[in-house]
């Protein structure tokens, strides 16, 4: 039943919505993801990214979202996409990624617009908040459903799956028993998550650049060793995407479905997860964070997923004619070993450990955000601590459980999560476009650092504590 429902959702509804809305947002915004591509780098070094004691900087929010996006999907997910959908699945991952950059811009901009201030002055936000505030109280039911799905998918399902991926990778490379890895992961995660989002962001700020940079470096080495094979490999991906090459995987239909599904699983654009983190940032204009979060989709899908795909396709471990060939992380490990020797397996295991660890922290924060929304954000410390204990237990149990049903359930709930968020984005895109146009006007008027003035958006249901109508507001200074 899970498989039938999931296939129906992914093979028809979400493909149309993800690509259709991505194209629409791209055209309506005049290709915002390409117009501001250069600015993505400049924003990262701006002075207003300095965080205070209560808020995350824009850079920390970017790093935390990259920590979530850059995970098992970049290593194991790409391998699964190639195994089941053939090399052409990578092309459709690119399409989802490029269009998803525009989707991510709008959803993260809206998350900033409709964020709310907590009693301690910190911010919370995300799809549940922009659904309730942007669409009105009559849509609160959709916000509640979204929060429940977010909690179940990320706060529970994906934490167990990441624990399993980390443990099996370490067992394959170092022969470490699964339960040892689960216990170790649970201890380290527990020490961090009880420190709140600030501690999670501080850990990610150090860990993510190291792990992503290291993975890019090893990929560059592999590309250098196989430089002459790159053009043919890229042509194989493109030809397979349109059924022009030899039949591999499940044909063009499987290539599209696996590319869209694994692309969304990897970069999460349109899923509504990243806006939960984007809303926490301290920025002078919501579009700033939209631009930055668009960049994180590029890092994840266009850079890191492509690196994994080329490592696999230019190696000798991938053989579509063998039904019992390696799959998932094992295929990536075996492929890297064909390029640089057996220590490539060790490298992938370490990368999987770091990617999985950072993703667990990110998934925990999404679950925490859901718990906060569902309980009204106040007086819920007992429930929050209970959720933290559940996360620690999931890290232990996920490493040793048979997660076949969990995978199927997570695929279905992730699809429903995307469906709820995409419906909301389709209804709110005019408001997001209006905020983007305000940002455009200020840049064209010569202001290098556009400022969001709440008094110009008095018709929107803004939180007056998050966006005061005061030109001296430090966020607008």
Short mmCIF file of C-alpha atoms in Angstrom, two decimals:
data_model
loop_
_atom_site.label_atom_id
_atom_site.label_comp_id
_atom_site.label_asym_id
_atom_site.label_seq_id
_atom_site.Cartn_x
_atom_site.Cartn_y
_atom_site.Cartn_z
CA UNK A 1 0.00 0.00 0.00
CA UNK A 2 2.83 2.40 0.90
CA UNK A 3 4.55 1.62 -2.37
CA UNK A 4 1.39 2.13 -4.47
CA UNK A 5 0.55 5.48 -2.84
CA UNK A 6 4.15 6.68 -3.01
CA UNK A 7 4.53 5.73 -6.69
CA UNK A 8 1.26 7.49 -7.58
CA UNK A 9 2.39 10.64 -5.79
CA UNK A 10 5.92 10.68 -7.17
CA UNK A 11 5.34 9.42 -10.70
CA UNK A 12 2.58 11.90 -11.55
CA UNK A 13 1.57 14.62 -9.11
CA UNK A 14 4.91 15.78 -7.73
CA UNK A 15 6.79 15.63 -11.02
CA UNK A 16 4.24 18.01 -12.52
CA UNK A 17 4.18 20.31 -9.49
CA UNK A 18 7.92 20.41 -8.81
CA UNK A 19 9.00 21.05 -12.38
CA UNK A 20 5.93 23.12 -13.28
CA UNK A 21 6.19 25.48 -10.30
CA UNK A 22 9.96 25.61 -10.61
CA UNK A 23 9.65 26.75 -14.23
CA UNK A 24 6.86 29.19 -13.31
CA UNK A 25 8.84 30.73 -10.44
CA UNK A 26 11.89 30.96 -12.71
CA UNK A 27 9.99 32.79 -15.46
CA UNK A 28 7.92 34.99 -13.11
CA UNK A 29 11.05 36.10 -11.25
CA UNK A 30 12.96 36.70 -14.48
CA UNK A 31 15.41 33.88 -13.66
CA UNK A 32 16.18 35.09 -10.14
CA UNK A 33 18.53 32.18 -9.48
CA UNK A 34 20.72 33.24 -12.41
CA UNK A 35 20.33 37.02 -12.07
CA UNK A 36 21.65 36.92 -8.51
CA UNK A 37 24.10 34.08 -8.87
CA UNK A 38 27.08 36.41 -8.48
CA UNK A 39 25.43 38.13 -5.53
CA UNK A 40 25.18 34.81 -3.72
CA UNK A 41 28.88 35.02 -2.99
CA UNK A 42 28.85 38.71 -2.06
CA UNK A 43 26.01 38.31 0.42
CA UNK A 44 28.03 35.69 2.32
CA UNK A 45 30.70 38.24 3.22
CA UNK A 46 28.36 41.13 4.10
CA UNK A 47 28.67 42.75 7.53
CA UNK A 48 25.03 42.13 8.38
CA UNK A 49 25.77 38.41 8.61
CA UNK A 50 27.29 38.87 12.02
CA UNK A 51 25.10 37.05 14.51
CA UNK A 52 24.27 38.29 17.98
CA UNK A 53 23.72 36.11 21.05
CA UNK A 54 20.10 35.35 20.16
CA UNK A 55 20.09 34.99 16.39
CA UNK A 56 21.88 33.06 13.69
CA UNK A 57 23.84 34.91 11.05
CA UNK A 58 22.79 34.46 7.44
CA UNK A 59 25.97 32.45 6.91
CA UNK A 60 25.15 30.15 9.84
CA UNK A 61 21.64 29.61 8.45
CA UNK A 62 23.16 28.75 5.06
CA UNK A 63 25.63 26.33 6.61
CA UNK A 64 22.92 24.69 8.72
CA UNK A 65 20.71 24.20 5.66
CA UNK A 66 23.67 22.86 3.67
CA UNK A 67 24.29 20.47 6.57
CA UNK A 68 20.81 19.09 5.99
CA UNK A 69 20.89 19.09 2.22
CA UNK A 70 24.40 17.66 1.97
CA UNK A 71 23.96 14.18 3.37
CA UNK A 72 23.18 10.65 2.36
CA UNK A 73 21.39 11.93 -0.74
CA UNK A 74 24.69 13.12 -2.17
CA UNK A 75 26.46 9.80 -1.66
CA UNK A 76 23.91 7.00 -1.36
CA UNK A 77 20.98 8.79 -3.06
CA UNK A 78 22.89 9.49 -6.27
CA UNK A 79 24.01 5.87 -6.41
CA UNK A 80 20.42 4.66 -5.96
CA UNK A 81 19.22 7.04 -8.68
CA UNK A 82 21.81 5.69 -11.14
CA UNK A 83 21.14 2.04 -10.21
CA UNK A 84 17.36 2.28 -10.62
CA UNK A 85 17.01 5.07 -13.18
CA UNK A 86 20.26 4.83 -15.14
CA UNK A 87 22.72 7.68 -15.80
CA UNK A 88 19.89 9.81 -17.21
CA UNK A 89 18.48 10.24 -13.71
CA UNK A 90 21.34 12.64 -13.02
CA UNK A 91 20.16 14.98 -15.79
CA UNK A 92 16.72 15.18 -14.18
CA UNK A 93 18.38 15.81 -10.83
CA UNK A 94 20.06 18.82 -12.48
CA UNK A 95 16.72 20.05 -13.84
CA UNK A 96 15.09 19.73 -10.42
CA UNK A 97 18.10 21.48 -8.86
CA UNK A 98 18.19 24.45 -11.26
CA UNK A 99 14.45 25.00 -11.11
CA UNK A 100 14.55 24.28 -7.38
CA UNK A 101 16.89 27.23 -6.87
CA UNK A 102 13.99 29.54 -7.77
CA UNK A 103 11.56 27.55 -5.61
CA UNK A 104 13.99 27.72 -2.69
CA UNK A 105 14.36 31.47 -3.17
CA UNK A 106 10.62 32.02 -2.78
CA UNK A 107 9.99 29.60 0.07
CA UNK A 108 12.94 30.94 2.11
CA UNK A 109 12.04 34.56 1.38
CA UNK A 110 8.49 33.88 2.57
CA UNK A 111 9.87 32.17 5.68
CA UNK A 112 11.73 35.39 6.53
CA UNK A 113 8.69 37.57 5.82
CA UNK A 114 6.40 35.55 8.09
CA UNK A 115 8.86 34.59 10.83
CA UNK A 116 7.81 35.17 14.44
CA UNK A 117 9.80 36.35 17.44
CA UNK A 118 10.15 34.03 20.42
CA UNK A 119 9.96 35.30 24.03
CA UNK A 120 13.79 35.30 24.19
CA UNK A 121 13.99 37.41 21.01
CA UNK A 122 15.08 34.55 18.73
CA UNK A 123 13.09 33.72 15.59
CA UNK A 124 11.10 30.74 14.37
CA UNK A 125 9.41 30.28 11.04
CA UNK A 126 8.85 28.04 8.07
CA UNK A 127 5.95 26.74 5.97
CA UNK A 128 3.61 26.33 8.96
CA UNK A 129 4.07 30.02 9.77
CA UNK A 130 3.70 31.35 6.22
CA UNK A 131 0.70 29.11 5.61
CA UNK A 132 -1.10 30.39 8.72
CA UNK A 133 -0.08 34.05 8.39
CA UNK A 134 0.06 34.29 4.61
CA UNK A 135 -3.08 32.34 3.75
CA UNK A 136 -5.03 33.27 6.88
CA UNK A 137 -6.47 31.49 9.91
CA UNK A 138 -8.80 29.43 7.75
CA UNK A 139 -5.74 27.55 6.49
CA UNK A 140 -4.34 26.74 9.92
CA UNK A 141 -5.40 23.12 9.41
CA UNK A 142 -2.91 22.84 6.53
CA UNK A 143 -0.19 24.38 8.71
CA UNK A 144 -0.88 21.81 11.43
CA UNK A 145 -0.84 18.93 8.92
CA UNK A 146 2.43 20.23 7.50
CA UNK A 147 4.02 20.41 10.96
CA UNK A 148 2.92 16.86 11.81
CA UNK A 149 4.32 15.56 8.51
CA UNK A 150 7.57 17.48 9.08
CA UNK A 151 7.91 15.98 12.56
CA UNK A 152 7.19 12.44 11.38
CA UNK A 153 9.37 12.65 8.24
CA UNK A 154 12.44 14.53 9.46
CA UNK A 155 12.21 14.42 13.23
CA UNK A 156 11.62 10.67 13.32
CA UNK A 157 11.93 8.82 9.98
CA UNK A 158 14.98 10.50 8.48
CA UNK A 159 16.91 10.45 11.78
CA UNK A 160 16.53 6.66 11.90
CA UNK A 161 17.52 6.38 8.22
CA UNK A 162 20.63 8.55 8.67
CA UNK A 163 21.69 6.51 11.69
CA UNK A 164 21.30 3.34 9.61
CA UNK A 165 23.31 4.81 6.70
CA UNK A 166 26.15 5.91 9.00
CA UNK A 167 26.29 2.59 10.87
CA UNK A 168 26.25 0.39 7.75
CA UNK A 169 28.92 2.53 6.09
CA UNK A 170 31.22 2.22 9.12
CA UNK A 171 30.58 -1.50 9.29
CA UNK A 172 31.48 -1.92 5.61
CA UNK A 173 34.73 0.06 5.90
CA UNK A 174 35.92 -0.69 9.44
CA UNK A 175 33.87 -3.74 10.48
CA UNK A 176 32.43 -1.80 13.43
CA UNK A 177 29.30 -3.50 14.84
CA UNK A 178 26.13 -1.57 14.03
CA UNK A 179 25.07 -1.07 17.63
CA UNK A 180 28.44 0.47 18.57
CA UNK A 181 28.00 3.09 15.86
CA UNK A 182 24.41 3.74 16.98
CA UNK A 183 25.44 4.24 20.61
CA UNK A 184 28.34 6.52 19.65
CA UNK A 185 26.15 8.66 17.38
CA UNK A 186 23.47 8.93 20.06
CA UNK A 187 25.96 10.14 22.69
CA UNK A 188 27.46 12.86 20.51
CA UNK A 189 24.07 14.02 19.17
CA UNK A 190 22.67 14.16 22.70
CA UNK A 191 25.48 16.43 23.89
CA UNK A 192 24.74 18.88 21.08
CA UNK A 193 20.95 19.01 20.76
CA UNK A 194 20.39 19.92 24.40
CA UNK A 195 22.31 23.13 23.63
CA UNK A 196 19.65 24.37 21.18
CA UNK A 197 19.91 25.73 17.67
CA UNK A 198 22.85 28.01 18.47
CA UNK A 199 25.04 25.07 19.46
CA UNK A 200 23.88 23.08 16.43
CA UNK A 201 24.77 26.01 14.16
CA UNK A 202 28.18 26.44 15.80
CA UNK A 203 29.03 22.77 15.24
CA UNK A 204 27.77 22.89 11.65
CA UNK A 205 29.72 26.08 10.94
CA UNK A 206 32.96 24.16 11.55
CA UNK A 207 31.97 20.71 10.30
CA UNK A 208 30.15 21.45 7.02
CA UNK A 209 32.89 23.43 5.21
CA UNK A 210 35.41 20.73 6.13
CA UNK A 211 33.28 17.82 4.95
CA UNK A 212 31.96 19.48 1.77
CA UNK A 213 35.40 20.87 0.91
CA UNK A 214 37.07 17.50 1.48
CA UNK A 215 34.54 15.71 -0.71
CA UNK A 216 34.96 18.28 -3.48
CA UNK A 217 38.74 17.93 -3.24
CA UNK A 218 38.69 14.15 -3.66
CA UNK A 219 36.23 14.54 -6.55
CA UNK A 220 38.59 17.01 -8.25
CA UNK A 221 41.39 14.43 -7.91
CA UNK A 222 39.21 11.77 -9.55
CA UNK A 223 38.19 14.17 -12.34
CA UNK A 224 41.84 15.01 -12.91
CA UNK A 225 42.74 11.32 -13.21
CA UNK A 226 39.91 10.79 -15.71
CA UNK A 227 39.91 14.16 -17.45
CA UNK A 228 39.54 12.79 -20.98
CA UNK A 229 36.50 10.69 -20.00
CA UNK A 230 34.45 13.64 -18.68
CA UNK A 231 32.87 14.75 -22.01
CA UNK A 232 31.75 11.21 -22.88
CA UNK A 233 30.34 10.72 -19.37
CA UNK A 234 28.34 13.94 -19.56
CA UNK A 235 27.00 12.92 -22.98
CA UNK A 236 26.01 9.55 -21.54
CA UNK A 237 23.98 11.33 -18.85
CA UNK A 238 22.21 13.60 -21.35
CA UNK A 239 21.53 10.86 -23.92
CA UNK A 240 20.24 8.47 -21.25
CA UNK A 241 17.89 11.15 -19.94
CA UNK A 242 16.03 11.16 -23.27
CA UNK A 243 16.36 7.45 -24.06
CA UNK A 244 18.91 8.10 -26.83
CA UNK A 245 21.57 5.73 -25.51
CA UNK A 246 21.55 2.04 -24.61
CA UNK A 247 18.69 1.06 -22.32
CA UNK A 248 19.95 1.07 -18.74
CA UNK A 249 18.13 1.26 -15.44
CA UNK A 250 14.38 1.34 -15.94
CA UNK A 251 14.19 3.45 -19.09
CA UNK A 252 13.30 7.12 -19.54
CA UNK A 253 10.31 6.96 -17.17
CA UNK A 254 12.43 5.55 -14.36
CA UNK A 255 15.16 8.11 -15.09
CA UNK A 256 12.72 11.00 -14.70
CA UNK A 257 11.03 9.58 -11.60
CA UNK A 258 14.29 8.68 -9.84
CA UNK A 259 15.90 11.98 -10.83
CA UNK A 260 12.99 14.00 -9.44
CA UNK A 261 12.59 11.90 -6.30
CA UNK A 262 16.31 11.67 -5.43
CA UNK A 263 16.82 15.30 -6.50
CA UNK A 264 14.19 16.49 -4.07
CA UNK A 265 15.48 14.13 -1.37
CA UNK A 266 18.94 15.62 -1.83
CA UNK A 267 18.35 19.37 -2.26
CA UNK A 268 14.92 19.58 -0.57
CA UNK A 269 13.85 22.58 -2.69
CA UNK A 270 10.08 22.80 -2.50
CA UNK A 271 9.91 20.42 0.43
CA UNK A 272 9.71 23.27 2.93
CA UNK A 273 12.45 22.01 5.24
CA UNK A 274 15.11 24.66 4.57
CA UNK A 275 12.71 27.59 5.28
CA UNK A 276 12.55 26.43 8.90
CA UNK A 277 16.25 27.29 9.17
CA UNK A 278 16.18 30.29 6.83
CA UNK A 279 13.64 32.02 9.08
CA UNK A 280 16.07 32.01 12.02
CA UNK A 281 18.63 34.23 10.27
CA UNK A 282 19.20 37.89 11.13
CA UNK A 283 19.01 39.79 7.80
CA UNK A 284 18.01 43.31 6.65
CA UNK A 285 15.73 42.03 3.86
CA UNK A 286 13.94 38.67 3.42
CA UNK A 287 15.24 38.31 -0.14
CA UNK A 288 18.79 38.20 1.20
CA UNK A 289 18.13 34.83 2.73
CA UNK A 290 16.23 33.71 -0.37
CA UNK A 291 19.34 34.36 -2.47
CA UNK A 292 21.62 32.60 0.01
CA UNK A 293 19.37 29.54 0.30
CA UNK A 294 19.12 29.32 -3.47
CA UNK A 295 22.90 29.01 -3.45
CA UNK A 296 22.75 26.04 -1.07
CA UNK A 297 20.66 24.12 -3.65
CA UNK A 298 23.39 24.79 -6.22
CA UNK A 299 26.08 23.53 -3.83
CA UNK A 300 24.13 20.38 -3.10
CA UNK A 301 22.80 19.29 -6.49
CA UNK A 302 24.95 20.86 -9.16
CA UNK A 303 28.29 20.50 -7.36
CA UNK A 304 28.24 17.60 -4.91
CA UNK A 305 25.69 15.29 -6.57
CA UNK A 306 27.45 15.72 -9.91
CA UNK A 307 30.77 14.84 -8.27
CA UNK A 308 29.32 11.58 -6.94
CA UNK A 309 27.72 10.76 -10.31
CA UNK A 310 30.99 11.24 -12.19
CA UNK A 311 32.90 9.16 -9.63
CA UNK A 312 30.42 6.30 -10.17
CA UNK A 313 30.03 6.54 -13.95
CA UNK A 314 33.76 6.89 -14.67
CA UNK A 315 34.60 3.97 -12.41
CA UNK A 316 34.32 0.25 -13.16
CA UNK A 317 32.17 -0.84 -10.20
CA UNK A 318 28.89 0.27 -11.84
CA UNK A 319 27.59 -2.41 -14.20
CA UNK A 320 23.90 -2.05 -15.13
CA UNK A 321 23.87 -5.56 -16.61
CA UNK A 322 24.45 -7.18 -13.21
CA UNK A 323 21.35 -7.46 -11.04
CA UNK A 324 23.43 -8.14 -7.93
CA UNK A 325 25.83 -5.23 -8.38
CA UNK A 326 26.50 -2.86 -5.51
CA UNK A 327 23.87 -0.27 -4.67
CA UNK A 328 23.63 2.81 -2.48
CA UNK A 329 26.64 3.88 -0.47
CA UNK A 330 28.39 0.57 -1.24
CA UNK A 331 28.39 1.48 -4.96
CA UNK A 332 29.93 4.89 -4.25
CA UNK A 333 32.56 3.28 -2.02
CA UNK A 334 33.40 0.61 -4.60
CA UNK A 335 33.53 3.20 -7.41
CA UNK A 336 35.92 5.51 -5.56
CA UNK A 337 38.09 2.48 -4.74
CA UNK A 338 38.48 1.80 -8.48
CA UNK A 339 39.94 5.28 -8.89
CA UNK A 340 42.23 5.76 -5.90
CA UNK A 341 42.52 2.34 -4.24
CA UNK A 342 40.92 0.71 -1.23
CA UNK A 343 41.37 3.76 0.98
CA UNK A 344 38.61 5.29 -1.13
CA UNK A 345 36.16 3.08 0.79
CA UNK A 346 37.48 4.52 4.04
CA UNK A 347 37.13 8.08 2.73
CA UNK A 348 33.49 7.54 1.70
CA UNK A 349 32.72 6.01 5.10
CA UNK A 350 34.21 9.01 6.90
CA UNK A 351 32.35 11.39 4.57
CA UNK A 352 29.13 9.45 5.16
CA UNK A 353 29.70 9.67 8.90
CA UNK A 354 30.18 13.45 8.80
CA UNK A 355 27.35 14.04 6.31
CA UNK A 356 25.01 11.78 8.25
CA UNK A 357 25.92 13.35 11.58
CA UNK A 358 25.30 16.89 10.36
CA UNK A 359 22.02 15.82 8.76
CA UNK A 360 20.83 14.24 12.02
CA UNK A 361 21.39 17.60 13.76
CA UNK A 362 19.50 19.40 11.01
CA UNK A 363 16.64 16.88 11.11
CA UNK A 364 16.44 17.28 14.86
CA UNK A 365 16.03 21.05 14.51
CA UNK A 366 13.20 20.60 11.99
CA UNK A 367 11.47 18.29 14.45
CA UNK A 368 12.04 20.81 17.25
CA UNK A 369 10.50 23.54 15.12
CA UNK A 370 7.44 21.36 14.54
CA UNK A 371 7.06 20.61 18.24
CA UNK A 372 7.33 24.34 18.99
CA UNK A 373 4.63 25.22 16.43
CA UNK A 374 2.25 22.45 17.47
CA UNK A 375 2.50 23.39 21.15
CA UNK A 376 2.17 27.13 20.62
CA UNK A 377 5.85 27.92 21.23
CA UNK A 378 5.51 28.53 24.95
CA UNK A 379 5.65 26.33 28.03
CA UNK A 380 6.72 23.27 26.08
CA UNK A 381 10.17 22.59 27.56
CA UNK A 382 9.02 19.25 29.02
CA UNK A 383 7.78 18.09 25.60
CA UNK A 384 10.91 19.41 23.92
CA UNK A 385 13.15 17.45 26.28
CA UNK A 386 10.99 14.39 25.65
CA UNK A 387 11.50 14.82 21.91
CA UNK A 388 15.27 15.10 22.44
CA UNK A 389 15.25 11.79 24.31
CA UNK A 390 13.29 10.20 21.44
CA UNK A 391 15.91 11.46 18.95
CA UNK A 392 18.73 9.95 21.01
CA UNK A 393 16.87 6.60 21.12
CA UNK A 394 16.29 6.75 17.35
CA UNK A 395 20.03 7.18 16.77
CA UNK A 396 20.59 3.93 18.68
CA UNK A 397 17.72 1.91 17.25
CA UNK A 398 17.98 3.17 13.67
CA UNK A 399 21.44 1.64 13.36
CA UNK A 400 20.20 -1.91 13.95
CA UNK A 401 16.58 -1.86 12.70
CA UNK A 402 15.23 -3.31 9.47
CA UNK A 403 14.26 -0.02 7.86
CA UNK A 404 12.58 -1.23 4.67
CA UNK A 405 9.14 -0.13 5.83
CA UNK A 406 10.58 3.11 7.23
CA UNK A 407 12.05 3.93 3.81
CA UNK A 408 8.66 3.39 2.16
CA UNK A 409 6.83 5.39 4.81
CA UNK A 410 9.36 8.25 4.64
CA UNK A 411 9.03 8.41 0.84
CA UNK A 412 5.26 8.76 1.18
CA UNK A 413 5.31 11.35 3.99
CA UNK A 414 8.03 13.33 2.21
CA UNK A 415 5.82 13.42 -0.88
CA UNK A 416 2.82 14.61 1.13
CA UNK A 417 5.06 17.20 2.81
CA UNK A 418 6.15 18.53 -0.57
CA UNK A 419 2.55 18.54 -1.82
CA UNK A 420 1.33 20.66 1.12
CA UNK A 421 4.22 23.13 0.77
CA UNK A 422 3.94 23.46 -3.01
CA UNK A 423 0.20 24.16 -2.78
CA UNK A 424 0.95 26.93 -0.27
CA UNK A 425 3.74 28.37 -2.44
CA UNK A 426 1.46 28.41 -5.50
CA UNK A 427 -1.06 30.48 -3.50
CA UNK A 428 1.56 32.81 -1.97
CA UNK A 429 3.87 33.37 -4.92
CA UNK A 430 2.49 36.86 -5.65
CA UNK A 431 3.43 38.00 -2.15
CA UNK A 432 6.88 36.50 -2.54
CA UNK A 433 7.22 38.17 -5.93
CA UNK A 434 6.26 41.52 -4.42
CA UNK A 435 9.02 41.20 -1.80
CA UNK A 436 11.52 40.26 -4.52
CA UNK A 437 10.50 43.29 -6.59
CA UNK A 438 11.05 45.54 -3.58
CA UNK A 439 14.55 44.07 -3.29
CA UNK A 440 15.13 44.60 -7.04
CA UNK A 441 13.98 48.23 -6.89
CA UNK A 442 16.31 49.11 -4.05
CA UNK A 443 19.29 47.55 -5.81
CA UNK A 444 18.47 49.41 -9.04
CA UNK A 445 18.09 52.60 -7.00
CA UNK A 446 21.70 52.34 -5.88
CA UNK A 447 21.22 50.78 -2.44
CA UNK A 448 23.74 47.89 -2.20
CA UNK A 449 22.07 46.60 0.98
CA UNK A 450 18.28 46.67 0.53
CA UNK A 451 16.23 47.10 3.71
CA UNK A 452 12.80 45.60 4.37
CA UNK A 453 10.44 48.22 5.77
CA UNK A 454 7.40 46.69 7.41
CA UNK A 455 5.37 49.87 6.91
CA UNK A 456 5.51 49.26 3.13
CA UNK A 457 3.89 45.85 3.65
CA UNK A 458 1.21 46.81 6.17
CA UNK A 459 -1.36 44.60 4.43
CA UNK A 460 0.64 41.47 5.23
CA UNK A 461 0.13 39.77 8.57
CA UNK A 462 3.69 40.40 9.81
CA UNK A 463 4.82 39.72 13.35
CA UNK A 464 5.45 43.25 14.74
CA UNK A 465 8.23 41.94 16.99
CA UNK A 466 10.06 40.25 14.10
CA UNK A 467 9.58 43.18 11.68
CA UNK A 468 8.84 46.37 13.68
CA UNK A 469 7.55 49.39 11.77
CA UNK A 470 10.53 51.42 12.84
CA UNK A 471 13.31 52.72 10.60
CA UNK A 472 15.70 52.44 13.54
CA UNK A 473 15.07 48.70 13.89
CA UNK A 474 18.53 47.06 14.08
CA UNK A 475 17.49 44.62 11.34
CA UNK A 476 16.84 47.61 9.11
CA UNK A 477 19.87 49.61 10.13
#
